[in-house]
Every structure is written in C-alpha cells, then in structure tokens.
Short mmCIF file of C-alpha atoms (C1' of nucleotides) in Angstrom, two decimals:
data_model
loop_
_atom_site.label_atom_id
_atom_site.label_comp_id
_atom_site.label_asym_id
_atom_site.label_seq_id
_atom_site.Cartn_x
_atom_site.Cartn_y
_atom_site.Cartn_z
CA MET A 12 85.46 101.11 136.71
CA ARG A 13 86.20 104.68 137.71
CA GLU A 14 87.53 103.23 141.09
CA ARG A 15 90.51 105.14 141.53
CA GLY A 16 91.40 104.05 144.76
CA GLY A 17 88.27 104.18 146.17
CA LYS A 18 88.00 108.14 146.22
CA LYS A 19 84.55 109.65 146.37
CA SER A 20 83.43 111.94 143.96
CA SER A 21 82.90 114.85 146.44
CA GLY A 22 79.70 116.18 145.45
CA ASN A 23 81.05 116.70 141.66
CA LEU A 24 78.84 115.31 139.01
CA HIS A 25 80.15 111.99 137.54
CA LEU A 26 80.52 113.03 133.99
CA SER A 27 81.05 109.49 132.68
CA HIS A 28 77.92 108.09 134.33
CA THR A 29 75.80 111.04 133.40
CA LEU A 30 76.96 111.04 129.77
CA SER A 31 76.74 107.48 129.26
CA LEU A 32 73.07 107.74 130.54
CA ASN A 33 72.45 110.48 127.95
CA THR A 34 73.85 108.94 124.93
CA HIS A 35 74.04 105.08 125.11
CA THR A 36 77.09 105.25 123.01
CA HIS A 37 79.38 103.62 125.20
CA THR A 38 79.96 99.91 125.78
CA HIS A 39 80.89 98.79 129.07
CA SER A 40 84.32 98.36 131.09
CA HIS A 41 86.48 98.72 128.05
CA TYR A 42 89.77 98.23 130.02
CA CYS A 43 88.64 96.80 133.01
CA GLY A 44 87.82 93.32 131.95
CA ALA A 45 85.03 93.04 134.49
CA ASP A 46 82.09 93.02 131.99
CA TYR A 47 82.83 91.41 128.40
CA THR A 48 79.46 90.75 127.32
CA ALA A 49 78.71 93.74 125.29
CA HIS A 50 81.45 93.36 122.58
CA THR A 51 80.90 91.71 119.28
CA ARG A 52 83.81 91.32 117.07
CA ASP A 53 84.69 90.44 113.41
CA SER A 54 85.35 86.58 113.58
CA ASP A 55 88.59 87.21 111.37
CA THR A 56 90.19 89.36 113.76
CA SER A 57 88.91 87.54 116.93
CA ASN A 58 90.42 84.35 115.37
CA LEU A 59 93.75 85.72 114.77
CA ASP A 60 93.83 87.23 118.04
CA HIS A 61 93.78 83.53 119.54
CA THR A 62 96.43 82.76 117.59
CA LEU A 63 98.38 85.58 117.91
CA SER A 64 97.91 85.81 121.59
CA ARG A 65 99.30 82.49 122.02
CA SER A 66 102.17 82.85 119.95
CA ALA A 67 103.23 86.23 121.79
CA MET A 68 103.08 84.75 125.13
CA ALA A 69 106.49 83.23 124.39
CA SER A 70 109.03 85.87 124.36
CA SER A 71 109.65 89.21 125.46
CA GLU A 72 108.29 90.85 128.04
CA LEU A 73 106.62 93.21 125.72
CA SER A 74 104.67 90.23 124.08
CA HIS A 75 103.57 89.43 127.92
CA ILE A 76 102.73 93.00 128.22
CA LEU A 77 100.54 93.17 124.85
CA ASN A 78 98.98 89.97 126.10
CA ASN A 79 97.84 91.32 129.43
CA ALA A 80 96.59 94.36 127.17
CA ASN A 81 94.83 92.18 125.15
CA ALA A 82 93.29 90.38 127.98
CA ASN A 83 91.67 93.76 129.05
CA LEU A 84 90.79 94.82 125.70
CA TYR A 85 89.63 91.82 124.21
CA PRO A 86 88.10 90.13 127.40
CA SER A 87 86.27 87.75 125.07
CA GLU A 88 89.17 85.43 125.54
CA PRO A 89 88.75 83.37 128.57
CA SER A 90 92.05 82.46 129.00
CA LEU A 91 93.21 85.78 129.35
CA HIS A 92 90.40 87.95 130.85
CA ALA A 93 91.93 87.88 134.15
CA ALA A 94 95.24 89.84 133.69
CA SER A 95 94.99 93.38 134.20
CA PHE A 96 97.13 96.54 134.00
CA PRO A 97 100.00 96.30 136.32
CA ALA A 98 102.23 94.91 133.44
CA MET A 99 101.10 97.57 131.41
CA GLN A 100 101.97 100.34 133.88
CA ARG A 101 105.20 98.62 134.59
CA SER A 102 106.21 98.56 130.85
CA THR A 103 105.60 102.04 130.23
CA PRO A 104 107.47 104.99 131.88
CA PHE A 105 104.30 106.86 131.82
CA ASN A 106 103.81 107.48 135.52
CA ASP A 107 101.63 109.51 137.63
CA THR A 108 103.93 111.85 138.39
CA HIS A 109 104.04 112.94 135.25
CA TYR A 110 100.77 112.78 134.76
CA CYS A 111 99.81 114.80 137.67
CA ASN A 112 102.25 117.49 137.06
CA ASN A 113 99.46 119.95 137.13
CA ASN A 114 98.10 119.34 140.42
CA ASN A 115 98.98 118.41 143.98
CA ASN A 116 96.70 116.09 145.04
CA ASN A 117 97.84 113.28 147.29
CA ASN A 118 95.17 110.75 146.02
CA ILE A 119 96.47 110.78 142.48
CA HIS A 120 98.71 108.02 142.56
CA ASN A 121 95.81 105.60 143.13
CA THR A 122 93.51 107.39 140.86
CA VAL A 123 94.44 107.69 137.43
CA GLY A 124 92.84 105.82 134.72
CA PRO A 125 93.82 103.35 132.32
CA TRP A 126 93.72 106.14 129.83
CA GLN A 127 96.70 107.52 130.68
CA GLN A 128 98.54 104.50 129.22
CA VAL A 129 97.20 105.46 125.63
CA ASN A 130 98.12 108.18 123.36
CA PRO A 131 95.18 110.65 123.72
CA GLN A 132 94.70 110.32 120.24
CA PHE A 133 93.20 106.72 120.59
CA TRP A 134 91.08 107.36 123.34
CA SER A 135 87.57 106.49 123.12
CA ARG A 136 84.74 108.58 124.12
CA ARG A 137 84.69 106.66 127.46
CA ASN A 138 88.51 107.51 127.96
CA VAL A 139 88.00 111.11 127.16
CA LEU A 140 84.91 111.12 129.75
CA ASP A 141 87.01 109.75 132.22
CA TRP A 142 89.82 112.14 131.80
CA VAL A 143 87.63 115.14 131.87
CA ASP A 144 85.83 113.68 135.02
CA PHE A 145 89.00 113.10 136.74
CA HIS A 146 89.91 116.98 136.27
CA VAL A 147 86.73 118.32 137.14
CA GLU A 148 87.19 116.35 140.46
CA GLU A 149 90.67 117.20 140.81
CA SER A 150 90.22 120.86 140.27
CA LYS A 151 86.77 120.50 142.42
CA TYR A 152 85.33 122.15 139.08
CA ASP A 153 81.50 122.77 139.43
CA ALA A 154 80.81 119.75 136.58
CA THR A 155 77.30 121.42 136.36
CA LEU A 156 78.57 124.26 134.54
CA LEU A 157 79.60 121.60 131.75
CA ASN A 158 77.78 121.11 129.01
CA LEU A 159 78.04 117.42 128.70
CA ASP A 160 77.51 117.21 125.08
CA CYS A 161 81.04 118.73 124.80
CA CYS A 162 82.56 115.73 126.30
CA ASN A 163 81.05 113.52 123.94
CA MET A 164 84.16 112.98 121.40
CA ASP A 165 87.16 110.79 121.01
CA GLY A 166 90.49 111.09 121.67
CA SER A 167 91.27 111.64 118.17
CA VAL A 168 88.62 114.51 118.19
CA LEU A 169 89.88 116.11 121.37
CA CYS A 170 93.44 116.20 119.97
CA SER A 171 92.27 118.28 117.24
CA LEU A 172 90.99 120.88 119.46
CA SER A 173 92.98 124.21 119.65
CA ARG A 174 93.52 125.50 122.87
CA ASP A 175 91.06 128.25 122.28
CA ALA A 176 88.56 125.44 121.43
CA MET A 177 89.12 123.97 124.72
CA MET A 178 88.93 126.85 126.55
CA ALA A 179 85.61 127.67 124.51
CA THR A 180 84.23 124.00 125.44
CA PHE A 181 85.53 123.47 128.76
CA GLY A 182 85.44 127.23 129.94
CA PRO A 183 88.95 128.91 130.60
CA GLN A 184 89.61 127.38 133.82
CA LEU A 185 89.04 123.99 133.16
CA GLY A 186 89.83 124.40 129.77
CA GLU A 187 93.21 125.65 130.39
CA THR A 188 93.91 122.74 132.71
CA LEU A 189 92.80 120.28 130.39
CA HIS A 190 94.63 121.68 127.58
CA ARG A 191 97.69 121.73 129.37
CA ASN A 192 97.51 118.20 130.73
CA LEU A 193 96.78 116.88 127.19
CA GLU A 194 99.67 118.60 125.77
CA ASN A 195 101.71 116.76 128.42
CA LEU A 196 100.15 113.48 127.67
CA LYS A 197 100.54 113.87 123.99
CA HIS A 198 104.39 114.74 124.33
CA LYS A 199 104.57 112.01 126.84
CA HIS A 200 103.22 109.61 124.65
CA VAL A 201 105.44 110.39 121.76
CA GLU A 202 108.43 109.70 124.41
CA ASP A 203 106.83 106.43 125.07
CA ILE A 204 106.55 105.37 121.53
CA THR A 205 109.99 106.16 121.09
CA GLN A 206 111.54 104.49 124.06
CA ASN A 207 109.32 101.45 123.15
CA CYS A 208 110.42 101.62 119.77
CA MET A 209 114.09 101.60 120.65
CA LEU A 210 114.52 99.15 123.44
CA ASN A 211 112.55 96.80 121.17
CA GLU A 212 114.71 97.27 118.37
CA THR A 213 117.45 97.26 120.27
CA TYR A 214 117.09 94.15 122.44
CA GLU A 215 115.20 92.04 119.84
CA LEU A 216 116.94 92.84 116.92
CA LEU A 217 120.27 94.74 117.82
CA SER A 218 122.39 91.70 116.18
CA SER A 219 121.06 91.69 112.88
CA PHE A 220 120.81 95.48 113.14
CA LEU A 221 124.18 95.85 113.94
CA LEU A 222 125.56 93.15 111.20
CA ASP A 223 123.58 95.11 108.33
CA LEU A 224 125.96 98.27 109.17
CA PRO A 225 129.35 97.43 107.68
CA GLN A 226 130.26 100.80 107.52
CA SER A 227 128.26 101.86 110.67
CA PRO A 228 130.64 104.06 113.44
CA PHE A 229 129.26 101.10 115.83
CA ASN A 230 131.51 98.72 114.29
CA ASP A 231 134.08 99.76 116.66
CA GLY A 232 132.17 98.28 119.38
CA PRO A 233 128.66 99.73 119.49
CA THR A 234 126.91 100.05 123.05
CA LEU A 235 123.40 99.96 123.59
CA ASP A 236 123.56 103.39 124.70
CA SER A 237 125.39 104.41 121.52
CA VAL A 238 122.64 103.43 119.54
CA ILE A 239 119.79 104.43 121.66
CA VAL A 240 121.22 107.85 122.04
CA GLN A 241 121.79 108.26 118.34
CA SER A 242 118.23 107.34 117.81
CA VAL A 243 116.55 109.36 120.30
CA PRO A 244 114.58 112.28 118.91
CA THR A 245 115.68 115.65 119.31
CA GLY A 246 113.06 117.64 117.18
CA ASN A 247 110.44 119.99 118.52
CA LYS A 248 107.67 117.59 119.52
CA GLU A 249 105.42 120.17 119.95
CA SER A 250 105.47 121.20 116.42
CA ASP A 251 104.65 117.69 115.50
CA PHE A 252 101.84 117.85 117.27
CA SER A 253 100.62 121.21 115.92
CA TYR A 254 101.37 119.83 112.47
CA TYR A 255 98.88 116.81 113.51
CA ASN A 256 96.22 119.16 115.06
CA GLU A 257 96.25 122.01 112.45
CA TYR A 258 95.81 119.42 109.78
CA LYS A 259 93.01 117.84 111.04
CA THR A 260 90.42 120.02 110.50
CA GLN A 261 88.30 117.34 109.27
CA LEU A 262 87.29 115.36 112.25
CA THR A 263 86.46 111.90 111.65
CA PRO A 264 85.07 110.29 114.57
CA GLY A 265 87.16 107.38 115.39
CA SER A 266 85.97 104.21 116.76
CA ASP A 267 83.95 104.34 119.98
CA ASN A 268 85.29 100.83 120.86
CA GLY A 269 87.08 101.20 123.71
CA TYR A 270 89.12 98.35 123.50
CA GLU A 271 90.07 98.70 120.03
CA SER A 272 91.52 102.06 120.70
CA TYR A 273 93.51 100.78 123.33
CA SER A 274 94.52 97.76 121.25
CA GLU A 275 95.48 100.12 118.34
CA SER A 276 97.44 102.48 120.33
CA LEU A 277 99.04 99.67 122.15
CA GLN A 278 99.78 97.98 118.54
CA SER A 279 101.02 101.09 117.14
CA SER A 280 103.36 101.66 120.14
CA ILE A 281 104.48 98.13 121.13
CA THR A 282 104.32 96.10 117.88
CA GLY A 283 105.96 98.72 115.76
CA SER A 284 109.00 97.95 117.50
CA PHE A 285 109.34 94.63 116.24
CA LEU A 286 109.20 95.69 112.70
CA ASN A 287 111.74 96.42 109.94
CA PRO A 288 115.00 96.13 111.76
CA SER A 289 116.77 97.41 108.86
CA SER A 290 114.80 100.49 108.08
CA PRO A 291 116.69 103.21 108.76
CA GLU A 292 113.95 105.54 109.76
CA SER A 293 112.72 103.58 112.32
CA ALA A 294 115.95 104.40 114.07
CA GLY A 295 116.10 107.78 113.17
CA SER A 296 115.30 111.08 114.97
CA ASP A 297 112.74 113.68 114.85
CA SER A 298 113.29 116.21 112.26
CA ASP A 299 113.14 119.82 113.26
CA HIS A 300 109.87 120.44 111.51
CA GLU A 301 109.23 124.15 111.24
CA TYR A 302 105.80 123.77 110.61
CA THR A 303 104.56 127.34 111.78
CA GLU A 304 101.80 127.37 114.44
CA THR A 305 98.88 129.14 114.97
CA HIS A 306 99.46 131.43 117.77
CA TYR A 307 96.42 132.37 120.24
CA THR A 308 96.59 135.20 122.78
CA TYR A 309 94.39 134.97 125.49
CA SER A 310 92.41 137.93 127.57
CA PRO A 311 89.92 137.02 130.06
CA LYS A 312 86.92 138.02 127.60
CA SER A 313 88.05 136.52 124.42
CA PHE A 314 90.37 134.60 122.31
CA ILE A 315 92.39 135.75 119.56
CA LYS A 316 93.54 133.59 116.84
CA GLN A 317 96.61 135.31 115.25
CA GLU A 318 97.48 134.76 111.88
CA PRO A 319 99.95 132.25 111.32
CA VAL A 320 103.35 133.39 110.61
CA GLU A 321 104.11 131.46 107.69
CA LYS A 322 102.04 129.08 105.35
CA LYS A 323 101.17 125.93 106.58
CA ARG A 324 103.37 122.98 105.25
CA ARG A 325 101.56 120.33 103.16
CA GLY A 326 102.69 117.21 101.38
CA ARG A 327 105.19 114.82 102.62
CA PRO A 328 106.95 115.69 105.99
CA PRO A 329 110.77 115.57 106.12
CA LYS A 330 112.08 112.10 106.24
CA LEU A 331 114.79 112.69 108.96
CA GLY A 332 116.15 115.16 111.34
CA ARG A 333 119.63 116.00 110.78
CA GLY A 334 121.23 113.75 113.42
CA ALA A 335 119.46 110.68 112.20
CA GLU A 336 120.42 111.65 108.59
CA HIS A 337 124.08 111.44 109.77
CA PHE A 338 123.44 108.32 111.36
CA VAL A 339 121.53 106.74 108.32
CA GLU A 340 124.22 108.02 105.94
CA ASN A 341 126.72 105.92 108.25
CA LYS A 342 124.43 103.02 108.28
CA LYS A 343 124.04 102.32 104.63
CA ASN A 344 125.57 104.38 101.73
CA LYS A 345 123.19 106.30 99.77
CA HIS A 346 120.48 103.72 98.48
CA ALA A 347 117.18 103.14 100.53
CA PRO A 348 117.51 99.94 101.96
CA ARG A 349 114.89 97.27 102.49
CA GLY A 350 111.36 98.58 103.89
CA THR A 351 111.97 102.25 102.90
CA HIS A 352 108.84 102.39 100.87
CA LEU A 353 105.08 101.69 102.15
CA TRP A 354 104.54 98.69 100.03
CA GLU A 355 107.93 97.22 101.54
CA PHE A 356 106.83 98.30 104.99
CA ILE A 357 103.30 96.61 104.39
CA ARG A 358 104.92 93.59 103.22
CA ASP A 359 107.24 93.21 106.02
CA ILE A 360 104.48 93.48 108.32
CA LEU A 361 102.73 90.39 106.33
CA ILE A 362 105.96 88.33 106.30
CA HIS A 363 106.05 88.54 109.97
CA PRO A 364 102.74 87.05 111.19
CA GLU A 365 104.01 85.94 114.66
CA LYS A 366 104.82 89.43 115.19
CA ASN A 367 102.35 91.76 113.77
CA GLN A 368 99.87 91.26 116.36
CA GLY A 369 96.77 91.15 114.08
CA LEU A 370 97.37 94.06 112.14
CA MET A 371 96.93 92.57 108.87
CA LYS A 372 96.54 89.18 107.54
CA TRP A 373 97.08 87.04 104.41
CA GLU A 374 94.03 86.24 102.76
CA ASP A 375 95.65 84.23 100.24
CA ARG A 376 99.35 83.60 100.86
CA ARG A 377 100.52 82.26 97.55
CA ASP A 378 98.40 84.79 95.42
CA GLY A 379 99.64 87.64 97.73
CA VAL A 380 96.18 88.62 98.65
CA PHE A 381 95.99 90.50 101.99
CA LYS A 382 93.92 92.46 104.28
CA PHE A 383 94.22 94.98 106.77
CA LEU A 384 92.71 94.15 109.97
CA LYS A 385 93.52 97.42 111.83
CA SER A 386 93.94 99.86 109.36
CA GLU A 387 94.41 102.88 111.54
CA ALA A 388 96.91 101.20 113.67
CA VAL A 389 98.97 100.25 110.59
CA ALA A 390 98.74 103.65 109.59
CA GLN A 391 99.73 104.87 112.96
CA LEU A 392 102.42 102.57 112.63
CA TRP A 393 103.74 103.84 109.17
CA GLY A 394 103.30 107.51 110.54
CA GLN A 395 105.82 106.29 113.39
CA LYS A 396 108.20 105.05 111.03
CA LYS A 397 107.74 108.26 108.95
CA LYS A 398 107.60 110.30 112.10
CA ASN A 399 104.42 111.59 110.85
CA THR A 400 101.90 111.36 113.66
CA SER A 401 99.21 112.86 111.51
CA MET A 402 99.25 109.59 109.21
CA THR A 403 95.72 108.02 108.59
CA TYR A 404 94.56 104.96 107.05
CA GLU A 405 92.94 107.29 104.39
CA LYS A 406 96.27 108.74 103.64
CA LEU A 407 97.93 105.62 103.62
CA SER A 408 95.18 104.24 101.13
CA ARG A 409 95.92 106.95 98.92
CA ALA A 410 99.43 105.88 98.68
CA MET A 411 98.53 102.03 98.10
CA ARG A 412 96.17 103.17 95.28
CA TYR A 413 98.94 104.82 93.22
CA TYR A 414 100.79 101.27 93.44
CA TYR A 415 97.99 99.99 91.22
CA LYS A 416 99.42 101.99 88.15
CA ARG A 417 102.88 100.74 88.93
CA GLU A 418 101.92 97.09 89.23
CA ILE A 419 103.38 96.96 92.76
CA LEU A 420 99.75 96.16 93.87
CA GLU A 421 96.64 94.58 91.96
CA ARG A 422 93.33 95.72 92.49
CA VAL A 423 91.00 93.48 94.63
CA ASP A 424 87.23 94.61 93.60
CA GLY A 425 84.61 94.83 96.20
CA ARG A 426 86.70 93.52 99.27
CA ARG A 427 87.14 96.37 101.44
CA LEU A 428 90.75 96.80 103.13
CA VAL A 429 91.89 93.84 100.68
CA TYR A 430 95.15 94.34 98.38
CA LYS A 431 97.07 92.05 96.23
CA PHE A 432 100.76 92.37 95.72
CA GLY A 433 101.54 92.93 91.83
CA LYS A 434 104.24 91.75 89.56
CA ASN A 435 106.55 94.54 90.40
CA SER A 436 106.51 93.64 94.23
CA SER A 437 108.93 91.04 95.57
CA GLY A 438 110.04 89.75 98.90
CA TRP A 439 106.67 88.27 99.87
CA LYS A 440 106.42 84.84 97.94
CA LEU A 441 107.18 81.64 99.99
CA GLU A 442 109.79 80.77 97.61
CA GLU A 443 111.37 84.20 97.99
CA LEU A 444 111.62 83.67 101.55
CA GLY A 445 112.95 80.15 101.33
CA MET A 446 109.78 78.84 102.68
"C1'" DC B 12 118.68 124.88 90.28
"C1'" DA B 13 116.00 121.75 87.65
"C1'" DC B 14 113.69 117.36 87.50
"C1'" DG B 15 111.81 112.74 88.82
"C1'" DT B 16 110.08 109.74 92.42
"C1'" DA B 17 107.36 108.66 96.07
"C1'" DT B 18 104.78 109.79 99.01
"C1'" DT B 19 101.27 113.35 101.94
"C1'" DT B 20 97.56 116.13 101.98
"C1'" DC B 21 93.30 117.74 100.75
"C1'" DC B 22 89.28 117.21 98.30
"C1'" DT B 23 84.89 115.66 95.77
"C1'" DG B 24 82.31 112.07 94.43
"C1'" DT B 25 80.66 107.15 94.72
"C1'" DT B 26 80.42 102.33 96.57
"C1'" DT B 27 79.76 99.14 100.10
"C1'" DT C 22 75.45 106.65 107.90
"C1'" DA C 23 80.03 105.78 108.31
"C1'" DA C 24 83.77 103.84 106.42
"C1'" DA C 25 86.15 102.54 102.34
"C1'" DC C 26 87.33 103.39 97.77
"C1'" DA C 27 88.74 106.30 93.60
"C1'" DG C 28 91.59 109.60 91.75
"C1'" DG C 29 92.67 114.37 90.52
"C1'" DA C 30 95.51 118.23 92.02
"C1'" DA C 31 98.82 120.12 94.51
"C1'" DA C 32 102.64 120.09 97.96
"C1'" DT C 33 106.72 118.78 99.81
"C1'" DA C 34 111.38 115.93 100.79
"C1'" DC C 35 115.05 113.91 98.89
"C1'" DG C 36 118.15 112.15 95.31
"C1'" DT C 37 120.30 112.69 91.16
#
DNA sequence: CACGTATTTCCTGTTT
DNA sequence: TAAACAGGAAATACGT
C-alpha cells in the first residue's frame, strides 16, 4: 500500500505501520483495492452503489473516473475492483509538482500517496498517517521524536489545527513543513473543486445553462472560456480556510473509513458538478470574505497567539463575490432561481438519481420520503454551492429542521437521516416532473 | 436605514 | 459512545 515507487524508508520509522499496530483503528487498504475483506457496509448504500456504478459507467469521463474511484473505495464490487488510480490522477490537475513544492526529492513523482487526490479535510486517519510518514521520510526527520498519538487524527481534525498547534504537535521543523504543505493541499483542492465543477457544468449542461440566460451577455456568442473565466473564483481562499479552521473548534472525529472519506470527497468534488445547472451560485465566484484571521508570531521558543484584529464573523457567509454577483444579475433578473434554497437543492439531488452517485435516495418516492446516504458529502456539496467550506451535516440539518414549521418538510420520527417533503414543497412529485 | 427571510453558527440537552 | 435529532439564540447576507 505504501509502495511509493519502491522507495525504502531509509531507517526512519514507518509511522503508519507503527500506529496501526498501536491503535487497531484502521481497516486495511482503503484505497489500493487489494484487501477488501474488512469492509462492511450498510446494505442500502451498497445496493445503491451497485446501481449507480452501473449507470454511471455510461457517460462522461468523470463518471468513468468516479467508477474507478468507487472501485477502489468500495472494493466489494467484484466487477470493479481491478480499476485503479491512474484515471483519477489523470482527471485531476492535482499533480506531484504542486504537491512537492516544498522539497526537491527526485523520487517524489513515484512516491506520492492516493491521499493527495483528496481534500485533506476528508482524509482518514490512515491518510493523515501516510501523509505525515511521507514528510517524515522526505525530510529525513527522526520519527522517534514524534509522539505517534499525535498522528492519530483524521483529516478534518488535522485541518482544524492552527499553525502553532501543528508546531506543537509535530515540532517546529516538521510542523512547519506539514503546515505549509497542508495549506497548499487545501488551496489546491479548492481550485480542483472549482475546475471540476466548471468543466462539468459547462460540458454537461452548457446548452440548457445558456438557454436559461435570456438576459445574459452570452447571448452574443458565448464561449466556453467566457463562461469559465467568469466563474472562476477570485476571492481569497486562505480566508475561506481560516474561516473554516477557526470555526471548527469542536473537533468531531470524522469517519475512520478510508473508503468513505475518499468517496465523500470525490462526490463532493465530482458529483456536485452535475447538479443544479440553473443555480446561479454554482457558477458564482468566491466572495472576498473579510474574515479576520488569528495571527501568530513565531519565535524559536514560543508561539504567541495574537488577538484577532476584528471579531470573527458568524452566521451566514456571503452568497457571492462581487464579480459573480454581476454575472448572476445578468443571468436572471432579481428573483432567486430554482435551486437557490436548501430544500430545492436537496430536491434536485433527489430528482437526478442517475447523477447523485448515492448521496441520497428516495425511501418512498410517492410520499416524498427520502434519506441521506452520505450526509456529510451532501453537506459539503451544499457548502460548495454556497461557497462555504465549513458546512457540515449538523448545520445543514438545523436548516432542514426549520423547514418543519414552514411545512416544506414533515417530520419522520424515529428514522435517522430520513425526511419527507411537506405540502409547501414542490417540484419533486412524479406528476410535476411529467413522469 | 429598518426589516424580514433564509440560512449559518453555536450550543445544550435528548434520543437512537 | 458516537451520531443524529431538537430547538433556542444570535449572527449574518441579502432583498425590499
């Protein structure tokens, strides 16, 4: 699993091995597809994945990529388990060069792990471990100086660590390297998500998208480039991440299942692209959030946390950046188009079962009862749509609960992750959809 | 600018 | 025990 081009670990401790011996928290081969006996899964999800994997094979390259990823992540599917990462790597602009921008090792091109494909936020503990291990080896750091317990965290926890926490955890030397690399990975992943999103929307949905824009400047003869350029975020991504990091003070340990983490991140970055062609925000740009950051100064002996310059923002993040606002204004005058609200977003995922890749499913199609299968992935997708990287299912579900009172949703008691559309919702019934 | 709406964030407590 | 669920309270963006 940690082949990395056959490179030997030059006397350094293999962290992943050591830690897994200590903790027994890891299942094996989350992403290599070699050993898949350890996984057990919800049968609902499993069945759905079978279905979706089949249907997904038909169309785009991204679907193909997703299947390959699923094969690695859900290796219990016998027909798919042989597929491997090359397709994924091809699909993402995320490359070794970028990843390796902090070091000069020649072996690097062969030694990066699958974790590099994935938003660090979704890393499993195993991924975190591999990532730390990689840097320990690259920097010839003496791993015996590391407290292995400190590596026992998943990506969401890792991402929530501030710079000084990283230093404290991994020591000044390694901590600095890791911090810098993590920031790069996070930033790069945001770009990847955006690019994936744009390309999918553009290629898959360009015609309907443009047809939907009677007032758009594109009527003069839009080009793919013009769409993409207008859609690329211009905001300060760093602020988005610090926003996320600083808010995530309560560290909720994420799933420890590597396959799930991979899957969810892929679904966040890939599946989301298919959804809501008419949503303005999905084509919008980052806003110039002015979230204040906590600043740190470093001195050899101490880390001094400086007080934030301003108070931290709370509540709803800005919908769109200025550039995109412009764009959307042209797109549709004034009124919020279909897909703007959370319940519409959820509905739109549900009414495109062939494209939702197992994020959600109908429990009772006629009654409008549905279930979140990958709640955190849906939340991430919603966050992606709203340009809010800190969205979680917990927060999304709070918004869902507000719908009960408005009768957009009805309660479904005793069933976790299950909701039902209420009388004030629309657009989901078979009749309404002409089916 | 005030106000209403629709979240988003945070929190405490409860249930599964 | 962790993950969901429930809702109150407050913050925030955005439209009117």
